[in-house]
PDB file of C-alpha atoms in Angstrom:
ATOM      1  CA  UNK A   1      94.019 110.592  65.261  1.00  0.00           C
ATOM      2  CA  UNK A   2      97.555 109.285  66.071  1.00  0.00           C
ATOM      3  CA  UNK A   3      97.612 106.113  67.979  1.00  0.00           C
ATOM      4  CA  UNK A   4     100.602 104.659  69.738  1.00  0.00           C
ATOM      5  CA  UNK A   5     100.886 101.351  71.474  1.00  0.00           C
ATOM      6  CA  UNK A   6     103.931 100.282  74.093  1.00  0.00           C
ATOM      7  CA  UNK A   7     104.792  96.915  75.765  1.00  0.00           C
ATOM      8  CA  UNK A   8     102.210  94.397  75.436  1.00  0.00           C
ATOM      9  CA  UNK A   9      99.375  96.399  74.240  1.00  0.00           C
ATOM     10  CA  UNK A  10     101.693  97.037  70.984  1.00  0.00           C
ATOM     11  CA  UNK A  11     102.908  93.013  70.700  1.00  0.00           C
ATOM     12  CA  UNK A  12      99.087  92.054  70.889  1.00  0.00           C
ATOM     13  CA  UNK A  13      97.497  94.695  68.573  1.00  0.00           C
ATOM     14  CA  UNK A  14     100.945  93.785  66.215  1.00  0.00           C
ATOM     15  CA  UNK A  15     101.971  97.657  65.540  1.00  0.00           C
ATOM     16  CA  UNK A  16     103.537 100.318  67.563  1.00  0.00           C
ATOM     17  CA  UNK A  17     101.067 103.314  65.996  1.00  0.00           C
ATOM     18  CA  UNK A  18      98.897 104.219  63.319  1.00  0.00           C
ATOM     19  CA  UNK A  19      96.686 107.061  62.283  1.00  0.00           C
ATOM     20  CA  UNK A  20      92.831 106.131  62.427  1.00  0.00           C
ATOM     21  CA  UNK A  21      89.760 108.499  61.711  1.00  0.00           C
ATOM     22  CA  UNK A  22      87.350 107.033  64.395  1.00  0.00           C
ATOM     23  CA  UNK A  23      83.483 107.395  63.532  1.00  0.00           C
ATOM     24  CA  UNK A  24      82.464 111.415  65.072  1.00  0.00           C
ATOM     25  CA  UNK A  25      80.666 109.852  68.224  1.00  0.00           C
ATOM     26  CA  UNK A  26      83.696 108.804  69.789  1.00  0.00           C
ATOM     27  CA  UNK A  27      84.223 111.457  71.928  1.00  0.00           C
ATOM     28  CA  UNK A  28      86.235 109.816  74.941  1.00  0.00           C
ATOM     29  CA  UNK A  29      89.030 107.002  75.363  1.00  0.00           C
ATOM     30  CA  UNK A  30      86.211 105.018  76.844  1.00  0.00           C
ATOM     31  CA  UNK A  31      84.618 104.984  73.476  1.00  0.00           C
ATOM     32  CA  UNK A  32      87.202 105.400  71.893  1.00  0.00           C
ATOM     33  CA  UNK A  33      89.240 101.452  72.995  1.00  0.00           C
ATOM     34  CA  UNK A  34      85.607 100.208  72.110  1.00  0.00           C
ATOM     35  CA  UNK A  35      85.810 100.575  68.720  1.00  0.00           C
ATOM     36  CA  UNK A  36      89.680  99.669  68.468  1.00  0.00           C
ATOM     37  CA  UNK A  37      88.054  96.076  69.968  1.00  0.00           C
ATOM     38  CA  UNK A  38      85.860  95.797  66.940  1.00  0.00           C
ATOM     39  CA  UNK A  39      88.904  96.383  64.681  1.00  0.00           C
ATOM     40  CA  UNK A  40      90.320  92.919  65.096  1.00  0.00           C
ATOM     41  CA  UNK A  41      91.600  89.827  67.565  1.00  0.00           C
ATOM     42  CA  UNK A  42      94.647  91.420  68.150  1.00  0.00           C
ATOM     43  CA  UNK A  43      92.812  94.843  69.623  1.00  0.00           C
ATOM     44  CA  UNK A  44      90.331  92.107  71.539  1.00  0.00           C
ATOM     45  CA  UNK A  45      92.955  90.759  73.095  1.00  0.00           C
ATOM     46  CA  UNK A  46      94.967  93.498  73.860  1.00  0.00           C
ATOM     47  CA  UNK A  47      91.780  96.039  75.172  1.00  0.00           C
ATOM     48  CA  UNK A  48      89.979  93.641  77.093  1.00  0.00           C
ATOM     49  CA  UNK A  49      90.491  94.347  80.545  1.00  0.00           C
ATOM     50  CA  UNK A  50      90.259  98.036  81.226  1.00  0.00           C
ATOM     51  CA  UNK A  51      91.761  97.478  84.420  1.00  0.00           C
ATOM     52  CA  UNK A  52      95.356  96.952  82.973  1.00  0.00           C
ATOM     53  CA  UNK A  53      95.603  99.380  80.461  1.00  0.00           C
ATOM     54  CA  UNK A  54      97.005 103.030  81.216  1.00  0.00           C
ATOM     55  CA  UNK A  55      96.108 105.844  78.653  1.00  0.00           C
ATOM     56  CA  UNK A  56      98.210 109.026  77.259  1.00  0.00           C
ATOM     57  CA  UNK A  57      96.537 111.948  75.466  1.00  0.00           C
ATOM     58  CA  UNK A  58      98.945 114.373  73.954  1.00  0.00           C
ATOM     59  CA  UNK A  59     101.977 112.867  76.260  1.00  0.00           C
ATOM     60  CA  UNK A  60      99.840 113.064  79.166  1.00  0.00           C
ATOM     61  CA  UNK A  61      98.433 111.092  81.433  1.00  0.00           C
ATOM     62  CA  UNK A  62      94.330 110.368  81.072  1.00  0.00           C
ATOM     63  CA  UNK A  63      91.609 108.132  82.224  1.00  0.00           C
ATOM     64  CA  UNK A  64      88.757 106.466  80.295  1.00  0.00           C
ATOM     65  CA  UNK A  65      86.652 109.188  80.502  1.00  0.00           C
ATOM     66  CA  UNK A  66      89.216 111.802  79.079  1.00  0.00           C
ATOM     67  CA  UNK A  67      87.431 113.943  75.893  1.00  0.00           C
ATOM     68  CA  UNK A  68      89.524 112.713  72.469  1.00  0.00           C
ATOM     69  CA  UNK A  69      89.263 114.409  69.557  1.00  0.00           C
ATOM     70  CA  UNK A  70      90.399 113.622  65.818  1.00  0.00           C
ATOM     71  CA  UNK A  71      93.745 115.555  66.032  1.00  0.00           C
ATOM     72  CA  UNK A  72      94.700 113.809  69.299  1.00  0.00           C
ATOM     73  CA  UNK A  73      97.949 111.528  69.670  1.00  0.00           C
ATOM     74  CA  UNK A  74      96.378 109.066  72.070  1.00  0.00           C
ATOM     75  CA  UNK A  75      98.913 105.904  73.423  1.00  0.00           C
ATOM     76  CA  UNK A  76      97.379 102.947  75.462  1.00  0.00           C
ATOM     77  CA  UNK A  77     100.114 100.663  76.992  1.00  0.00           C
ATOM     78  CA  UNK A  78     100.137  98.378  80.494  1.00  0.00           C
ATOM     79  CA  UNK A  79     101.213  99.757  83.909  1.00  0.00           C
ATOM     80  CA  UNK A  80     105.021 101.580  83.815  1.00  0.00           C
ATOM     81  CA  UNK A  81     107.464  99.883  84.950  1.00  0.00           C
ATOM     82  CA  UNK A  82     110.720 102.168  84.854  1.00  0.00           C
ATOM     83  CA  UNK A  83     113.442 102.756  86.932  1.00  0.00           C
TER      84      UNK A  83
ATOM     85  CA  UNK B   1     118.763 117.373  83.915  1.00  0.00           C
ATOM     86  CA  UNK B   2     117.109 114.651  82.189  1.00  0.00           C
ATOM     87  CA  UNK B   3     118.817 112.395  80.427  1.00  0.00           C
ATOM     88  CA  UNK B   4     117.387 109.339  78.144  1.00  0.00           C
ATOM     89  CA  UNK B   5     119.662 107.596  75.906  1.00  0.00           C
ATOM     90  CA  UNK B   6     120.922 104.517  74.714  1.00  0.00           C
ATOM     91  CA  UNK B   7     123.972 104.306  75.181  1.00  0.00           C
ATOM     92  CA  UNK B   8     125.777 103.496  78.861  1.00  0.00           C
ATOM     93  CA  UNK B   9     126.844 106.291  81.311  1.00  0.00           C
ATOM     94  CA  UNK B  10     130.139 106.671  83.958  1.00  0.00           C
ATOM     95  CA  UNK B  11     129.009 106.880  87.007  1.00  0.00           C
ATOM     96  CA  UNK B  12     131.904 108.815  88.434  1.00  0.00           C
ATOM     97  CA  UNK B  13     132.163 111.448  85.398  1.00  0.00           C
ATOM     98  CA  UNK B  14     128.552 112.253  86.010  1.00  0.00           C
ATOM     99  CA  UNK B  15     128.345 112.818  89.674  1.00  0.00           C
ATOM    100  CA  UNK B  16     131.820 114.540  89.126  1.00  0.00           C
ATOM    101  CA  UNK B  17     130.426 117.134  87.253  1.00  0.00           C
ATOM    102  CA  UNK B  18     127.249 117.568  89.399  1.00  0.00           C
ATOM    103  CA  UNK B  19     129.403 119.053  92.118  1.00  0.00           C
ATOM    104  CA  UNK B  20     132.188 120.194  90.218  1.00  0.00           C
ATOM    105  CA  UNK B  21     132.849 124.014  91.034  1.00  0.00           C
ATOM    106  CA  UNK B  22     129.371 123.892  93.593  1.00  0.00           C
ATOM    107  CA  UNK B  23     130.259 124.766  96.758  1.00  0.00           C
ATOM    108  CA  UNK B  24     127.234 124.929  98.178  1.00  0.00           C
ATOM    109  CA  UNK B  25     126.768 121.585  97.744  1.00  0.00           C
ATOM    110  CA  UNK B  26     127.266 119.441 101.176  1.00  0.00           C
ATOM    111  CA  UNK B  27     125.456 116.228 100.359  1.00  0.00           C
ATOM    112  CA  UNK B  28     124.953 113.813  97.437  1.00  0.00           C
ATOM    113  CA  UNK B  29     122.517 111.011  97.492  1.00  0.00           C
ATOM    114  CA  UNK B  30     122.075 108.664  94.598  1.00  0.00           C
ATOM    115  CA  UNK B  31     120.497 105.509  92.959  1.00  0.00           C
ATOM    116  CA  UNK B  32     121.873 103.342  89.974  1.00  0.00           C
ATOM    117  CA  UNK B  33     119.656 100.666  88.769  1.00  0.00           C
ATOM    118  CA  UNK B  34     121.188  97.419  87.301  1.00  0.00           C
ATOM    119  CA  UNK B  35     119.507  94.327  84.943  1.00  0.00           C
ATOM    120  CA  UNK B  36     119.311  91.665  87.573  1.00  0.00           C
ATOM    121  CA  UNK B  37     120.241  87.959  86.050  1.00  0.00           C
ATOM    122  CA  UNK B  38     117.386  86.230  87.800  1.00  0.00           C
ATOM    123  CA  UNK B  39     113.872  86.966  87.593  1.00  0.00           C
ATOM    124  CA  UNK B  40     111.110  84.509  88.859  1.00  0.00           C
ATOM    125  CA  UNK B  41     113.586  81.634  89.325  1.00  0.00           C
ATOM    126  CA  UNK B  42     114.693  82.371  85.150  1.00  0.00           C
ATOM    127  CA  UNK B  43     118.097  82.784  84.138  1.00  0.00           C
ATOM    128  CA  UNK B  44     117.692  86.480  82.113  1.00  0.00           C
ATOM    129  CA  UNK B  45     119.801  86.553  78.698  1.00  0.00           C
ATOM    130  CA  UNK B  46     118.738  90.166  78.315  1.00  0.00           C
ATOM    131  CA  UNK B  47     116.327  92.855  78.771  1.00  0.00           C
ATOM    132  CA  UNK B  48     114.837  95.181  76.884  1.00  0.00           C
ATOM    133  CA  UNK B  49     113.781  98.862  77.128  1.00  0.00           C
ATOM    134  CA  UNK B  50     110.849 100.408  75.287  1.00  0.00           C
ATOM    135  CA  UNK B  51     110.128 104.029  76.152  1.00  0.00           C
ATOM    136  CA  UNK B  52     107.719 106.519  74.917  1.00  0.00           C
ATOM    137  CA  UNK B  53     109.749 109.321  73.022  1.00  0.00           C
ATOM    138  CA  UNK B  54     108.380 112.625  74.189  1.00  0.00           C
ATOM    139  CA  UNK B  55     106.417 111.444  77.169  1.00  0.00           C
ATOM    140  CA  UNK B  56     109.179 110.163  78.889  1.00  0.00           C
ATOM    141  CA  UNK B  57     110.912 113.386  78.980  1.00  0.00           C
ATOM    142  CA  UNK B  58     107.986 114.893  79.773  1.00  0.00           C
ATOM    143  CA  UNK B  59     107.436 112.839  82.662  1.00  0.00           C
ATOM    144  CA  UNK B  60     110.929 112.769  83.755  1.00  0.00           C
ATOM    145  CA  UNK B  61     110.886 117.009  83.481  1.00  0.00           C
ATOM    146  CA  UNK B  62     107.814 117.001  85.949  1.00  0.00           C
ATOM    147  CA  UNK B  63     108.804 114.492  88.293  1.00  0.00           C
ATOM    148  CA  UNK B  64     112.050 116.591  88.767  1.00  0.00           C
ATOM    149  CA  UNK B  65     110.266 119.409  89.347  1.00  0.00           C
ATOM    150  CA  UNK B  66     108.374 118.115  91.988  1.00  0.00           C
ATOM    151  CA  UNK B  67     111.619 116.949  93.618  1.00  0.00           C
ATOM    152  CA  UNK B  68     112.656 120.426  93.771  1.00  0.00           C
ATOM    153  CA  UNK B  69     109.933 122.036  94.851  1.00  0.00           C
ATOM    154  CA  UNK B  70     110.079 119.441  97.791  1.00  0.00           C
ATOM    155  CA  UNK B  71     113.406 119.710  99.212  1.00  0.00           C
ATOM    156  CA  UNK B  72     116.257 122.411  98.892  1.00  0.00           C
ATOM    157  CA  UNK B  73     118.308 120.729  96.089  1.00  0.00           C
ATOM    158  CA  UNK B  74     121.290 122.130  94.007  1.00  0.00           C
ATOM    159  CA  UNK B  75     121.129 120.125  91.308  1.00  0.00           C
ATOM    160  CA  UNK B  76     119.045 117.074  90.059  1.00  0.00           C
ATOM    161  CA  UNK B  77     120.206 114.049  87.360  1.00  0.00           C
ATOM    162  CA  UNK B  78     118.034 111.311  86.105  1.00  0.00           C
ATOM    163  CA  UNK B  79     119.529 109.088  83.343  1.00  0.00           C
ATOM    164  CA  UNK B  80     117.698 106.326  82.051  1.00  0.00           C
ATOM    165  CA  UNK B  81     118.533 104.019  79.298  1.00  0.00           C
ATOM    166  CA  UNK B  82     116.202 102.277  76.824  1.00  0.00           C
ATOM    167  CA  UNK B  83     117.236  99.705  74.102  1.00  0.00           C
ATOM    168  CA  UNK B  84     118.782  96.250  74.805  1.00  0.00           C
ATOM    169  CA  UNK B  85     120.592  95.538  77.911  1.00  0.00           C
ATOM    170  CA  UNK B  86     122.695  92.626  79.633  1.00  0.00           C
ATOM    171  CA  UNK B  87     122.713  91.284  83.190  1.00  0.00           C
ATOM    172  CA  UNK B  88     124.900  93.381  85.038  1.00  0.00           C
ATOM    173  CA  UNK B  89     124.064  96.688  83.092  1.00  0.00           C
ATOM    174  CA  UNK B  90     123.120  99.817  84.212  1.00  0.00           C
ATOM    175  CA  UNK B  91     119.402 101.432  83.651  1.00  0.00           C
ATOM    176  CA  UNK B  92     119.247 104.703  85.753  1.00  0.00           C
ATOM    177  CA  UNK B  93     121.027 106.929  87.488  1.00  0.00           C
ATOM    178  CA  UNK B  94     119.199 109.244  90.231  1.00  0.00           C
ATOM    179  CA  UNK B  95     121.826 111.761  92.200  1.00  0.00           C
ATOM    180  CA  UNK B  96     120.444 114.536  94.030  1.00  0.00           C
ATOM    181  CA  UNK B  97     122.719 117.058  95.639  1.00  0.00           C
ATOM    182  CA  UNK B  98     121.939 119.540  98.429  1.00  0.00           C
ATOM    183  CA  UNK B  99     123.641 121.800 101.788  1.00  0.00           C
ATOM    184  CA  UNK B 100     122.449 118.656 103.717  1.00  0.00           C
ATOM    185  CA  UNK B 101     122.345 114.909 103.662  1.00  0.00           C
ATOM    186  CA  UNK B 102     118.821 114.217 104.372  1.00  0.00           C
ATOM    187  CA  UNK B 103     117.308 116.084 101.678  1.00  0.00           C
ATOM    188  CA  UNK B 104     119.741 114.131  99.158  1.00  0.00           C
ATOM    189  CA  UNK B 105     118.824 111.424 100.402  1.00  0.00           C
ATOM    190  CA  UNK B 106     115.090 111.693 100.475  1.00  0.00           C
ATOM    191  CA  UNK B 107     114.479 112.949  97.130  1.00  0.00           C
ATOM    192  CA  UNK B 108     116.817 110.432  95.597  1.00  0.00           C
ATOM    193  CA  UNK B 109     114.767 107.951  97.292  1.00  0.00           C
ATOM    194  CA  UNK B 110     111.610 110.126  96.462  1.00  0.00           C
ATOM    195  CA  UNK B 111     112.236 110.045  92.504  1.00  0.00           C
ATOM    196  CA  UNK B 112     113.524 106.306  92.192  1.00  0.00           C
ATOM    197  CA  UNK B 113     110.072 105.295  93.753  1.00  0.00           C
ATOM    198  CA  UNK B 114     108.249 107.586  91.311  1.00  0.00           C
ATOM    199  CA  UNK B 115     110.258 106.643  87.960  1.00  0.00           C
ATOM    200  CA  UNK B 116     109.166 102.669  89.022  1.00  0.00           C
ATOM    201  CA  UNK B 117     105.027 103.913  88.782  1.00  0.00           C
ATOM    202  CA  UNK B 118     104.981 106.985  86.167  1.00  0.00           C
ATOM    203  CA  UNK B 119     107.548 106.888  83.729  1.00  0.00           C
ATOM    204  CA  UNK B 120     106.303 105.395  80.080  1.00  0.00           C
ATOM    205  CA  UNK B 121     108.959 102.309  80.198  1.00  0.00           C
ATOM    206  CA  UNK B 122     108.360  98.696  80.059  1.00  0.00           C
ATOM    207  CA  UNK B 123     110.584  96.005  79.973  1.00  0.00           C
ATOM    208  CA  UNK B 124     110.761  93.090  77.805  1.00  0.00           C
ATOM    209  CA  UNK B 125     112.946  89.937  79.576  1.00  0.00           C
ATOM    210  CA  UNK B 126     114.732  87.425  77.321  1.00  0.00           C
ATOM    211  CA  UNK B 127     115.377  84.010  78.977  1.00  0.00           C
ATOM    212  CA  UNK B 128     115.788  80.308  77.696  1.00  0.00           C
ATOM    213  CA  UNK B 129     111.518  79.641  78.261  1.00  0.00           C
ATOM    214  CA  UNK B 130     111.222  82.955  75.813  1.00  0.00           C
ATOM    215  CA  UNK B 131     110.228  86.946  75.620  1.00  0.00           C
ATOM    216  CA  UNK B 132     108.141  88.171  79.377  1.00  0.00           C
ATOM    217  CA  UNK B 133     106.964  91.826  79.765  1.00  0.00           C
ATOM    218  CA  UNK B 134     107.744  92.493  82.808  1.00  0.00           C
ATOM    219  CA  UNK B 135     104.528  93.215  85.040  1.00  0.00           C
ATOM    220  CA  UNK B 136     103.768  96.466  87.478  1.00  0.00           C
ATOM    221  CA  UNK B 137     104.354  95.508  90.934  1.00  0.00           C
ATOM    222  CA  UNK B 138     101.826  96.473  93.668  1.00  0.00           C
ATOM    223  CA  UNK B 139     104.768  97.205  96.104  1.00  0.00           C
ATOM    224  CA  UNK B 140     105.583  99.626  93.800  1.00  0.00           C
ATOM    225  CA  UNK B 141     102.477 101.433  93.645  1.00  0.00           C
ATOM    226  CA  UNK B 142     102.481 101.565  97.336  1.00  0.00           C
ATOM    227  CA  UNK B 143     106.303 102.447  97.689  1.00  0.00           C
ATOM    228  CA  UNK B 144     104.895 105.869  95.083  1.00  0.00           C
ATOM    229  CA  UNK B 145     101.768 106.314  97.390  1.00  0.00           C
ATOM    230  CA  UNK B 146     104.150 106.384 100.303  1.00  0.00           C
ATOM    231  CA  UNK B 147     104.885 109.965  98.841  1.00  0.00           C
ATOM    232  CA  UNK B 148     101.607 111.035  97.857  1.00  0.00           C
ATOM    233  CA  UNK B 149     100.836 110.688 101.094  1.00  0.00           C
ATOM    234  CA  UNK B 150     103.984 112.675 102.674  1.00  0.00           C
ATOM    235  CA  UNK B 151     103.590 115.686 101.212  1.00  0.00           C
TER     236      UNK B 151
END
């Protein structure tokens, strides 16, 4: 599974993506940003309130309960700002 | 036409050509965003553009779409920059054109509220106290919902 990391989310976890092979139960984001949190300080940090963190699968929008599987590019990253 | 790039734009050139040899055209509305030099009582050395490659053209594609499907428009032009920029520099360019003023106006309006909430950018500001990504604003959200609701 790709995964990509923008803004803060990237500057806390300390890359911008990497390719993980997450345990066969993790079958949503939801379960999915749970075990990143276990992978280190950084993720802790970064994934610990839900409420600011958006979610991409395959370049498109989700929410926690969005179905991931292993060949999934999946990006977490705060609230857009653009314009 | 979606545009994301690095590099700066001309303002004039590009909404030149958007109603160069268009006739039909009667009306063109248009935004261009700028890096402010102040931000939360900070003097702002810079600011910095990270975009999701892909996504943001995805996003950018769909949000046009909608614009058309809402009003009669001739043409559509988002251009927004990533990388680093200065005070004074320009970030986007919205220009709609159509037979009539108000739906130029509208959907530029319309698609500068929606780039704020939905396209993947965030902003990193550089000032003398250090590095600040720059937070979502609620006013944003609602200025987006304002739409949601119109339609």
């Amino acid at each position: 599974m790709q995964l990509l990391y923008f803004g803060w989310v990237r500057t806390k976890i300390g890359t911008s993506r990497e390719t993980l092979d997450p345990p066969a139960e993790i079958t949503d984001v939801r379960g999915l940003v749970e075990w990143l949190k276990q992978r280190g300080d950084g993720y802790q940090e970064a994934l610990q309130d839900l409420e600011t963190i958006r979610v991409a699968v395959n370049q498109d929008m989700a929410d926690l309960d969005a179905a991931v599987t292993p060949g999934d590019e999946v990006a977490l990253f705060p609230p857009m700002t653009g314009g | 036409m979606i545009k994301v790039q690095e590099q700066d734009f001309d303002i004039g050139a590009e909404l030149a050509s958007l109603t160069d040899g268009n006739k039909a055209v009667g009306g063109l509305g248009c935004f261009v965003g700028l890096v402010r030099d102040m931000a939360n009582d900070e003097q702002i050395s810079s600011m910095t553009l990270e975009h999701y490659p892909g996504m943001t053209e995805k996003q950018l594609t769909t949000i046009e779409a909608e614009a058309r499907d809402r009003w009669p428009l001739q043409d559509v032009l988002i251009i927004h920059r990533y990388g680093r920029l200065e005070p004074g520099d320009r970030i986007v360019l919205v220009a709609t054109t159509s037979a009539h003023r108000e739906a130029a106006l509208e959907s530029c309006h319309f698609l500068i509220d929606w780039l704020k909430t939905k396209a993947p950018f965030w902003k990193l500001e550089e000032s003398d106290s250090g590095e600040n990504w720059v937070a979502a604003r609620n006013s944003d959200d609602d200025a987006a919902d304002r739409w949601d609701r119109a339609k």
